[in-house]
Short mmCIF file of N, CA, C and O in Angstrom, two decimals:
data_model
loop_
_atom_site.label_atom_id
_atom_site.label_comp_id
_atom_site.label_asym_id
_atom_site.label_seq_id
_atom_site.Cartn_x
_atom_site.Cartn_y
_atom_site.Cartn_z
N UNK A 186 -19.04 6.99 -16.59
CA UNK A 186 -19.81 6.26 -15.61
C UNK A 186 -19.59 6.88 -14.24
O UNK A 186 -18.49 7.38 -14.02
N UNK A 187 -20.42 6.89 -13.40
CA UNK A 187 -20.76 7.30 -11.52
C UNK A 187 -20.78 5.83 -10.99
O UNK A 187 -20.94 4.66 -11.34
N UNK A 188 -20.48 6.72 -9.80
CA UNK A 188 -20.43 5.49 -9.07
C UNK A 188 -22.15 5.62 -8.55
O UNK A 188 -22.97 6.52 -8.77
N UNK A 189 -22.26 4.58 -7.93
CA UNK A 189 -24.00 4.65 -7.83
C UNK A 189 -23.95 4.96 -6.53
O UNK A 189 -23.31 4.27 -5.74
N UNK A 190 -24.65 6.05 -6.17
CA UNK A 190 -24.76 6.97 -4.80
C UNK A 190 -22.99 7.36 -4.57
O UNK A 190 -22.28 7.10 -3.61
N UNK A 191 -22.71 7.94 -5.63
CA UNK A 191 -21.09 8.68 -4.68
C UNK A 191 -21.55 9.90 -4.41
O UNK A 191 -20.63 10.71 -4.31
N UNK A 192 -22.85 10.44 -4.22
CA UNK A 192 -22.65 11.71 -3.90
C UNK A 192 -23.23 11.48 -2.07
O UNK A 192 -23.51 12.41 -1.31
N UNK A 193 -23.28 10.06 -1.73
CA UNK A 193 -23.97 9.60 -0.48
C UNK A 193 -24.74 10.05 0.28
O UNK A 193 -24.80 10.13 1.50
N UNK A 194 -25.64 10.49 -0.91
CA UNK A 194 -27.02 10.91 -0.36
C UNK A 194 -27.45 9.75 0.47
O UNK A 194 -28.12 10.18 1.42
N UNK A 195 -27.34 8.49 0.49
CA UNK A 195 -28.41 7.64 1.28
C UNK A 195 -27.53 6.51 1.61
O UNK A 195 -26.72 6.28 0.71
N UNK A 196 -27.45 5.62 2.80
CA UNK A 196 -26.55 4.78 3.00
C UNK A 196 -26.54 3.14 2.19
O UNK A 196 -26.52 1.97 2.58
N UNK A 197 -26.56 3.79 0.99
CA UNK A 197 -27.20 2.50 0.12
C UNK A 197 -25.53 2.37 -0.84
O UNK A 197 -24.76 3.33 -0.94
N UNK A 198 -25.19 0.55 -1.64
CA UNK A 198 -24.74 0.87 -2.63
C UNK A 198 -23.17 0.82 -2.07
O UNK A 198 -22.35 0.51 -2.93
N UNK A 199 -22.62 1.08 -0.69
CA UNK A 199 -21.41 1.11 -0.32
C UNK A 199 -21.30 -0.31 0.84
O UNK A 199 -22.27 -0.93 1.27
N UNK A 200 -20.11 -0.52 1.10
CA UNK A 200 -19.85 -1.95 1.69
C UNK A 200 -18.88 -0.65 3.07
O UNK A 200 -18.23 0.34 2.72
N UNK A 201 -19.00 -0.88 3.82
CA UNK A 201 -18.41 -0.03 4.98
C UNK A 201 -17.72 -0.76 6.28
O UNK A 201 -18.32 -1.63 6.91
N UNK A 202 -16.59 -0.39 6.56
CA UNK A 202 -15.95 -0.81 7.22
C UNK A 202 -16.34 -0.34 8.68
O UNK A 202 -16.85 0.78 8.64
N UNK A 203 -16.25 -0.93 10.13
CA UNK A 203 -16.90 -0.83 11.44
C UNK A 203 -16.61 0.98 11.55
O UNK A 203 -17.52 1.79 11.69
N UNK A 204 -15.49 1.25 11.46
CA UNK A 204 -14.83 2.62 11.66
C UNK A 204 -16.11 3.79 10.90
O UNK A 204 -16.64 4.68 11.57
N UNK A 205 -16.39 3.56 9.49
CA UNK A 205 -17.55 4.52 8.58
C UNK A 205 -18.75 4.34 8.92
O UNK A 205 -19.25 3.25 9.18
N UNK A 206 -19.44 5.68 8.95
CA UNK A 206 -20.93 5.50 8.55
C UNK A 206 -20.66 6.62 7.40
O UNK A 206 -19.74 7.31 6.95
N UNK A 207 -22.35 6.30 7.20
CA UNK A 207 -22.46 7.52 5.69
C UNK A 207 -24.16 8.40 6.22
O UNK A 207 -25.13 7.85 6.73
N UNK A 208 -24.03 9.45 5.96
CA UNK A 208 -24.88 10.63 6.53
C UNK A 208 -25.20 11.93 6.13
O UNK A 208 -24.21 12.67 6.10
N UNK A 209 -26.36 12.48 5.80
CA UNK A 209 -25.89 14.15 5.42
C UNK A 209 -25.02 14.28 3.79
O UNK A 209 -24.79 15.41 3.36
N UNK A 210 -24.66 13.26 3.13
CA UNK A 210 -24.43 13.53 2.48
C UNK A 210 -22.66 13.59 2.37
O UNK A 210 -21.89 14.18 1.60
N UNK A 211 -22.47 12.74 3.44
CA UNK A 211 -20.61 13.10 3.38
C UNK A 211 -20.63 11.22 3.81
O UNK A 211 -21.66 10.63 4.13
N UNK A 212 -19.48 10.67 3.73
CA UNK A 212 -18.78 9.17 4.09
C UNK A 212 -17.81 9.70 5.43
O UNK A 212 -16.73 10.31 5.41
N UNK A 213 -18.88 9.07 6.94
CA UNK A 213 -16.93 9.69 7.69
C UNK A 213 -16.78 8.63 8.45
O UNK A 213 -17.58 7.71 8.62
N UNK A 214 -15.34 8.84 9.06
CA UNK A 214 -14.86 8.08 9.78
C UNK A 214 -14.34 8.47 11.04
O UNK A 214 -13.73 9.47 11.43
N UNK A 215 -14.64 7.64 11.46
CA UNK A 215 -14.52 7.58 12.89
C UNK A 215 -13.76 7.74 13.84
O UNK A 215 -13.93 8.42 14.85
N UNK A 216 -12.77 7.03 13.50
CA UNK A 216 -11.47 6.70 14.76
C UNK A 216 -10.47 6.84 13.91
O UNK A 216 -10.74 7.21 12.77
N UNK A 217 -8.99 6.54 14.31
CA UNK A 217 -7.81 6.19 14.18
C UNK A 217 -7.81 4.36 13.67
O UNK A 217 -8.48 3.47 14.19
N UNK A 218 -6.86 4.24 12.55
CA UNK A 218 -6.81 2.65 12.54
C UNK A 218 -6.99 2.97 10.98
O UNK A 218 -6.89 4.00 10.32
N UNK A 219 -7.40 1.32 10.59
CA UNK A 219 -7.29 1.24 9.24
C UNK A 219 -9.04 0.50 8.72
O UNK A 219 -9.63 -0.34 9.40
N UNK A 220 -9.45 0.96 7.71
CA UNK A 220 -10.75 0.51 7.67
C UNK A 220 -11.89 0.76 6.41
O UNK A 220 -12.61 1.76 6.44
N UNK A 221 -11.97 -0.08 5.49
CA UNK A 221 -12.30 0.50 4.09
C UNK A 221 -14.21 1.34 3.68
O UNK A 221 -15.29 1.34 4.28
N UNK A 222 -13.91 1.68 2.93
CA UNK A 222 -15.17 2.23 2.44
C UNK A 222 -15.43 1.85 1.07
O UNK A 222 -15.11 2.68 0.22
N UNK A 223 -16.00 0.62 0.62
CA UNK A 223 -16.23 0.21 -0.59
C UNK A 223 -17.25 0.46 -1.51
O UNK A 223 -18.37 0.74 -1.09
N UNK A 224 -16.96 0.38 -3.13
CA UNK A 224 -18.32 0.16 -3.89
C UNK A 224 -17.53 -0.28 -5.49
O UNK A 224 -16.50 0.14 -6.03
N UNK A 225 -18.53 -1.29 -5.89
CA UNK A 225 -18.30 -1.98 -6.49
C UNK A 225 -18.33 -1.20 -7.97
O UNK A 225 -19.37 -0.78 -8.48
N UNK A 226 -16.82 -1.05 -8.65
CA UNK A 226 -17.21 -0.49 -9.90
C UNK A 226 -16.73 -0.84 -10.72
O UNK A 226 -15.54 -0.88 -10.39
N UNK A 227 -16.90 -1.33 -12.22
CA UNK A 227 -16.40 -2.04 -13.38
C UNK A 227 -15.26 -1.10 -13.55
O UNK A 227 -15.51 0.10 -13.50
N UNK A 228 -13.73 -1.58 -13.79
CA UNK A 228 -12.70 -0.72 -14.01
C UNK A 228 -12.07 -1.65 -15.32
O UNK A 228 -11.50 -2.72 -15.13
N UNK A 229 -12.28 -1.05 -16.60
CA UNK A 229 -11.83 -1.49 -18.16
C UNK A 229 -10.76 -0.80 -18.12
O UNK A 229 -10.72 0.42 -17.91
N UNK A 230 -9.69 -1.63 -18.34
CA UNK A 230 -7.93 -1.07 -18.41
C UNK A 230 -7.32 -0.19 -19.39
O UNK A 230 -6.24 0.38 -19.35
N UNK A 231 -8.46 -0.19 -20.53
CA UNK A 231 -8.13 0.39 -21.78
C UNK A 231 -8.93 2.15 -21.43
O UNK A 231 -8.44 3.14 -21.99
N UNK A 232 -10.01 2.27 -20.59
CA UNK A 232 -10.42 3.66 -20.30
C UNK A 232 -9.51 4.48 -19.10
O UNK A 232 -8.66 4.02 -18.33
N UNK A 233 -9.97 5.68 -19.23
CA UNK A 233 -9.36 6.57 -18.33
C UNK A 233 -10.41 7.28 -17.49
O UNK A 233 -11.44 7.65 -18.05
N UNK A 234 -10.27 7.43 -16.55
CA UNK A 234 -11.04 7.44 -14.94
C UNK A 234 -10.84 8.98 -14.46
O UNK A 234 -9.84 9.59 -14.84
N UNK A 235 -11.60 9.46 -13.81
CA UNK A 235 -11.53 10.58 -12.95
C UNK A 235 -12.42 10.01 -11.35
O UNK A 235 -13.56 9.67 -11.04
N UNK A 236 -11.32 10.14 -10.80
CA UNK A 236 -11.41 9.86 -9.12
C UNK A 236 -11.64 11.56 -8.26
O UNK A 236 -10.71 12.35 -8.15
N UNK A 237 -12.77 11.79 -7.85
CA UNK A 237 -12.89 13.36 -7.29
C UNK A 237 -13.49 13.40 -6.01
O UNK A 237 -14.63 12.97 -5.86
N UNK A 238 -12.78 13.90 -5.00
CA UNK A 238 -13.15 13.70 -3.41
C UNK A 238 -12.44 14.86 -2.68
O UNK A 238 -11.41 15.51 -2.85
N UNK A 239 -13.32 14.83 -1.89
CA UNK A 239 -13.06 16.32 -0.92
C UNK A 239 -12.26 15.52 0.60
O UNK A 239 -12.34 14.30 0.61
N UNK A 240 -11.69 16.02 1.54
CA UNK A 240 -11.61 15.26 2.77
C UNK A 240 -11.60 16.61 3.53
O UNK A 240 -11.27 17.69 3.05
N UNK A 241 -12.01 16.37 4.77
CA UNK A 241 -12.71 17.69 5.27
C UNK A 241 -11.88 17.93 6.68
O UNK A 241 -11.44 19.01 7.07
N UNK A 242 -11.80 16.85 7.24
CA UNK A 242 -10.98 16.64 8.68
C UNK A 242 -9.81 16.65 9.16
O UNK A 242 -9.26 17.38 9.99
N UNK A 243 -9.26 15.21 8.17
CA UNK A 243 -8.00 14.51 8.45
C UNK A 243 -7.14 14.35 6.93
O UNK A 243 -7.55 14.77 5.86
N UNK A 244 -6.05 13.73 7.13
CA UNK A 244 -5.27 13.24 6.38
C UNK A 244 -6.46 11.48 5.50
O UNK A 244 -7.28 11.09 6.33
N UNK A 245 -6.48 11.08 4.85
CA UNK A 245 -6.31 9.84 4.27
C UNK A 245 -5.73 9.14 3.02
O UNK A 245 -5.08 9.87 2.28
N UNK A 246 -5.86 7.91 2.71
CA UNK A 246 -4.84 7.40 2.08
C UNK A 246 -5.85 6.46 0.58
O UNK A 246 -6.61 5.52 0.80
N UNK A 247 -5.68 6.81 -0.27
CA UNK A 247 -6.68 5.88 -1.39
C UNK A 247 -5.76 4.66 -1.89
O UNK A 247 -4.57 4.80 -2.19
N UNK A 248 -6.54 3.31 -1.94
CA UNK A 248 -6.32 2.49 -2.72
C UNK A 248 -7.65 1.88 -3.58
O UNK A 248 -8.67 1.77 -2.90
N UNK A 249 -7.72 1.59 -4.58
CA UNK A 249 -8.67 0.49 -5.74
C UNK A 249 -8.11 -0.53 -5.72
O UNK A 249 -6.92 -0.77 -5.89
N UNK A 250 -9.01 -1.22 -5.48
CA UNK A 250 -8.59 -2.52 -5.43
C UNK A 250 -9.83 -2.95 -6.65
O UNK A 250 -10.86 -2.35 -6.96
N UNK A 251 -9.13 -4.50 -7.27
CA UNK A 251 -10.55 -4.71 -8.02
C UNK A 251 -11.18 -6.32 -7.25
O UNK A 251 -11.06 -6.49 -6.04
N UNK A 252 -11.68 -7.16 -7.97
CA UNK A 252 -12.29 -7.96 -7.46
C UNK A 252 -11.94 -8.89 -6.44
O UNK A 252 -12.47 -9.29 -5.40
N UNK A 253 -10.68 -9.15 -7.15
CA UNK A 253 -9.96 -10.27 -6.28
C UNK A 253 -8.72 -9.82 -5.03
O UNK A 253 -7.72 -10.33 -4.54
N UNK A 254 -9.47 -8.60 -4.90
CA UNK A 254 -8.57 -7.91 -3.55
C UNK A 254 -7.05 -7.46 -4.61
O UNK A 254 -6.05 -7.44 -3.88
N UNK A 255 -6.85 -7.27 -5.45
CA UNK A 255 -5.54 -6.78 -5.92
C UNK A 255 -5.34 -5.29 -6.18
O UNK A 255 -6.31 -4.58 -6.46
N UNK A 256 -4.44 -4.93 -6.13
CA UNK A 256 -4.22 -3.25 -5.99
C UNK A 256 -4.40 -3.03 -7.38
O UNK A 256 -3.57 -3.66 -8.04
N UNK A 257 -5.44 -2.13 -8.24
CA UNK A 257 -5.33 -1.72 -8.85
C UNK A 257 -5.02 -0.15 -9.32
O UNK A 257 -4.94 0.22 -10.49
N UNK A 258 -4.83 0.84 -7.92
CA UNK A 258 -4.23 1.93 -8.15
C UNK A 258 -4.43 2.12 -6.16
O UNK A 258 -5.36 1.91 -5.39
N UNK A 259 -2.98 2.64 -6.00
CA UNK A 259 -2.65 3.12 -4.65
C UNK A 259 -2.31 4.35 -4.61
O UNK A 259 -2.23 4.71 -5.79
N UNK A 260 -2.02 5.39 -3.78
CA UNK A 260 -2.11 6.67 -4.19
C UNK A 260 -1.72 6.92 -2.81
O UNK A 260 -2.25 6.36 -1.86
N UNK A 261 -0.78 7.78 -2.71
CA UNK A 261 -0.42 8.73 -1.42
C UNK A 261 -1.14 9.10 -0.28
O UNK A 261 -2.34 8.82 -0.35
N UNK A 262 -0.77 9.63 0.72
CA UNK A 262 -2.08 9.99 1.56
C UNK A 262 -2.34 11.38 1.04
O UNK A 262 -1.41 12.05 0.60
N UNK A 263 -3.42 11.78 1.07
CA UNK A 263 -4.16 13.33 0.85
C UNK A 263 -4.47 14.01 2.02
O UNK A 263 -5.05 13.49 2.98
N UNK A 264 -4.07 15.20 1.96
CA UNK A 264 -4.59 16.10 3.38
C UNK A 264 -6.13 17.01 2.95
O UNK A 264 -6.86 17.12 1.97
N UNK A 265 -6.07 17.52 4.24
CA UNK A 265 -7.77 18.26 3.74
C UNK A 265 -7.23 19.20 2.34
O UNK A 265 -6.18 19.70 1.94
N UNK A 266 -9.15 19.03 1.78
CA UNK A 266 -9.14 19.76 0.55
C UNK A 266 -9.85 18.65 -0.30
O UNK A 266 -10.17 17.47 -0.14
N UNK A 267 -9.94 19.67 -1.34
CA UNK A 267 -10.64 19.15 -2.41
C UNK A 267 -9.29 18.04 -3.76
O UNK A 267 -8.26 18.46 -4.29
N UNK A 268 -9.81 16.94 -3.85
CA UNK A 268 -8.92 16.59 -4.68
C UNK A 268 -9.66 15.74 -5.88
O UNK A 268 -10.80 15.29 -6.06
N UNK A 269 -8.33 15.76 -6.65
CA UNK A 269 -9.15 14.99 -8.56
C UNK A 269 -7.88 14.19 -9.20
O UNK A 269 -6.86 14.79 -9.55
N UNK A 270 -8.02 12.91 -9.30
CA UNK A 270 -7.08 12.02 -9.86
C UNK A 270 -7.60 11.65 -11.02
O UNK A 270 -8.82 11.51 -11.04
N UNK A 271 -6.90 11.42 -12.14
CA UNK A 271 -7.56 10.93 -13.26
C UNK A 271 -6.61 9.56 -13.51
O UNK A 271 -5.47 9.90 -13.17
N UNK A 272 -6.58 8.31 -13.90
CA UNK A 272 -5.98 7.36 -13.71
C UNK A 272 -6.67 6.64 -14.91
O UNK A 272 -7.67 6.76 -15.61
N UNK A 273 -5.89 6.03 -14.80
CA UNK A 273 -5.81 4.23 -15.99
C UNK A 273 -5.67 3.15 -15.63
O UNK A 273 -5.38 3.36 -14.46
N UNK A 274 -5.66 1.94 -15.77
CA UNK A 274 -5.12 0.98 -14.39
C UNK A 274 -3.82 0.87 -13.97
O UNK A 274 -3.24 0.70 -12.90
N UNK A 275 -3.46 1.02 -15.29
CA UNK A 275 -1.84 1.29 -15.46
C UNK A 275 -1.14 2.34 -15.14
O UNK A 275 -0.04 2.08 -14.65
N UNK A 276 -1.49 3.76 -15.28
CA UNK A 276 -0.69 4.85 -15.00
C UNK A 276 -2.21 5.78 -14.21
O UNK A 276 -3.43 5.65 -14.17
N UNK A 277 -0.89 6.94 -13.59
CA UNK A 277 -2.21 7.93 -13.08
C UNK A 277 -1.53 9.10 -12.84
O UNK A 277 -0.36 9.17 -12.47
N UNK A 278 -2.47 10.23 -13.09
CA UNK A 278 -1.94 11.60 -13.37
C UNK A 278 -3.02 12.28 -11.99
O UNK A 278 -4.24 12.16 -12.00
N UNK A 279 -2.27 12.94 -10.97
CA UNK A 279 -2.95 13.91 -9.91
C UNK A 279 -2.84 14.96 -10.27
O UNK A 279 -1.82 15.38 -10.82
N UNK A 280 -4.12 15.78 -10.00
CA UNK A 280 -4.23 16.75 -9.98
C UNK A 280 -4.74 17.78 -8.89
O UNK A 280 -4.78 18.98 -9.15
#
């Protein structure tokens, strides 16, 4: 499964925090501070996931959360570069 518009062609489909817009085809942010970039995706505990994102600028930091605001995978901060997590809800392997 995709996420619907993760390649953010169009500002549709994501829940955005004051700090993001989405443009051109990239999600950026703005300032300094803390500030989410959401989209809603069915996460089944029994499958295994591939998470794949570039960051171009800065340092940032990933968390999933699922419905009820609970951490379902937190993850280090990432510096620029291209990166690929593959995860479970339970465990997660970086790559």
């Amino acid at each position: 499964e995709m996420v619907t518009n993760g390649d953010f062609a169009t500002d549709t489909d994501w829940s955005k925090g004051g700090q993001w817009t989405i443009s051109g085809g990239t999600a950026n942010f703005l300032n300094g501070g803390q500030s989410s970039l959401q989209s809603n995706v069915g996460i089944t505990s029994s499958l295994f996931y591939k998470l794949e994102f570039d960051i171009t600028v800065a340092s940032a930091s990933i968390d999933l959360v699922d419905n009820t605001n609970v951490s379902v995978l937190s993850l280090a901060t990432y510096a620029v570069g291209h990166h690929i997590v593959y995860f479970q809800q339970t465990s997660i392997k970086q790559c």
